[in-house]
Tab-separated table of C-alpha atoms in Angstrom:
chain	number	residue	atom	x	y	z
N	1	UNK	CA	8.856	9.247	-22.610
N	2	UNK	CA	7.347	10.816	-19.510
N	3	UNK	CA	3.847	9.936	-20.704
N	4	UNK	CA	4.841	6.299	-21.155
N	5	UNK	CA	6.311	6.242	-17.645
N	6	UNK	CA	3.145	7.748	-16.160
N	7	UNK	CA	0.752	5.440	-18.015
N	8	UNK	CA	2.895	2.377	-17.364
N	9	UNK	CA	3.214	3.054	-13.674
N	10	UNK	CA	-0.526	3.790	-13.352
N	11	UNK	CA	-1.377	0.501	-15.067
N	12	UNK	CA	1.095	-1.432	-12.921
N	13	UNK	CA	-0.288	0.203	-9.781
N	14	UNK	CA	-3.818	-0.695	-10.853
N	15	UNK	CA	-2.790	-4.300	-11.499
N	16	UNK	CA	-1.000	-4.547	-8.157
N	17	UNK	CA	-3.914	-3.073	-6.214
N	18	UNK	CA	-6.389	-5.282	-8.097
N	19	UNK	CA	-4.375	-8.350	-7.144
N	20	UNK	CA	-4.270	-7.147	-3.531
N	21	UNK	CA	-8.052	-6.720	-3.460
N	22	UNK	CA	-8.509	-10.189	-4.921
N	23	UNK	CA	-6.082	-11.956	-2.580
N	24	UNK	CA	-6.354	-9.906	0.639
N	25	UNK	CA	-9.924	-8.614	0.304
N	26	UNK	CA	-11.146	-9.127	3.897
N	27	UNK	CA	-8.072	-7.439	5.380
N	28	UNK	CA	-8.353	-4.280	3.258
N	29	UNK	CA	-10.771	-1.330	3.315
N	30	UNK	CA	-13.197	-0.687	0.449
N	31	UNK	CA	-11.902	-1.833	-2.918
N	32	UNK	CA	-12.304	1.631	-4.441
N	33	UNK	CA	-9.972	3.056	-1.800
N	34	UNK	CA	-7.396	0.344	-2.444
N	35	UNK	CA	-7.475	0.834	-6.223
N	36	UNK	CA	-7.102	4.615	-6.001
N	37	UNK	CA	-4.327	4.311	-3.404
N	38	UNK	CA	-2.431	1.812	-5.538
N	39	UNK	CA	-2.539	4.007	-8.638
N	40	UNK	CA	-1.672	7.171	-6.690
N	41	UNK	CA	1.246	5.408	-4.981
N	42	UNK	CA	2.567	4.157	-8.323
N	43	UNK	CA	2.341	7.609	-9.898
N	44	UNK	CA	4.098	9.202	-6.942
N	45	UNK	CA	6.761	6.489	-6.972
N	46	UNK	CA	7.403	6.999	-10.682
N	47	UNK	CA	7.662	10.746	-10.163
N	48	UNK	CA	10.009	10.265	-7.221
N	49	UNK	CA	12.214	7.838	-9.126
N	50	UNK	CA	12.258	10.038	-12.223
N	51	UNK	CA	13.289	13.014	-10.111
N	52	UNK	CA	15.947	11.054	-8.213
N	53	UNK	CA	17.555	9.723	-11.376
N	54	UNK	CA	17.800	13.187	-12.852
N	55	UNK	CA	17.481	14.522	-16.369
N	56	UNK	CA	18.594	12.490	-19.329
N	57	UNK	CA	18.088	9.012	-17.933
N	58	UNK	CA	16.798	6.417	-20.344
N	59	UNK	CA	15.807	3.702	-17.912
N	60	UNK	CA	12.092	3.105	-18.205
N	61	UNK	CA	12.475	-0.080	-16.183
N	62	UNK	CA	13.925	1.772	-13.176
N	63	UNK	CA	11.097	4.303	-13.150
N	64	UNK	CA	8.424	1.619	-13.376
N	65	UNK	CA	10.139	-0.407	-10.659
N	66	UNK	CA	10.178	2.626	-8.363
N	67	UNK	CA	6.486	3.166	-9.024
N	68	UNK	CA	5.595	-0.428	-8.218
N	69	UNK	CA	7.671	-0.425	-5.034
N	70	UNK	CA	6.064	2.749	-3.663
N	71	UNK	CA	2.634	1.413	-4.632
N	72	UNK	CA	3.339	-1.797	-2.698
N	73	UNK	CA	4.377	0.233	0.349
N	74	UNK	CA	1.189	2.308	0.186
N	75	UNK	CA	-0.936	-0.828	-0.131
N	76	UNK	CA	0.844	-2.460	2.790
N	77	UNK	CA	-0.129	0.513	4.955
N	78	UNK	CA	-3.802	-0.216	4.253
N	79	UNK	CA	-3.667	-3.789	5.588
N	80	UNK	CA	-5.511	-4.537	8.802
N	81	UNK	CA	-4.345	-7.256	11.169
N	82	UNK	CA	-5.804	-10.701	10.740
N	83	UNK	CA	-8.744	-11.549	12.974
N	84	UNK	CA	-7.874	-12.985	16.351
N	85	UNK	CA	-9.905	-15.695	18.005
N	86	UNK	CA	-8.765	-15.304	21.614
N	87	UNK	CA	-8.716	-11.697	22.709
N	88	UNK	CA	-7.407	-10.839	26.170
N	89	UNK	CA	-9.882	-9.182	28.488
N	90	UNK	CA	-9.490	-5.462	28.918
N	91	UNK	CA	-8.923	-4.315	32.492
N	92	UNK	CA	-8.348	-0.898	33.839
N	93	UNK	CA	-4.752	-0.176	34.734
N	94	UNK	CA	-3.700	-0.923	38.312
N	95	UNK	CA	-6.898	-2.812	39.036
N	96	UNK	CA	-7.045	-5.738	41.405
N	97	UNK	CA	-8.865	-8.787	40.104
N	98	UNK	CA	-11.864	-9.753	42.177
N	99	UNK	CA	-12.644	-13.282	43.261
N	100	UNK	CA	-16.278	-13.832	43.049
């Protein structure tokens, strides 16, 4: 059962990170980094959920859901802000604007 949980969560993490690369490509780092982070987050989430539920649980769905949720959190940490068109000018603190 543990092998099914690990493989299932890794595949779901890979699918989630692949969808993120496809949809949010410009706002993410290199696709290889996103794919590895998604799978690693899903595996860690499945392990964390499996440990939290304790021995003898028979809920594969709960473990896979925990893996997907942690993978989504990890992928959200990789997002960069959207590009801004108007950026405020950078001034040194306590500077007086010159008129010239």
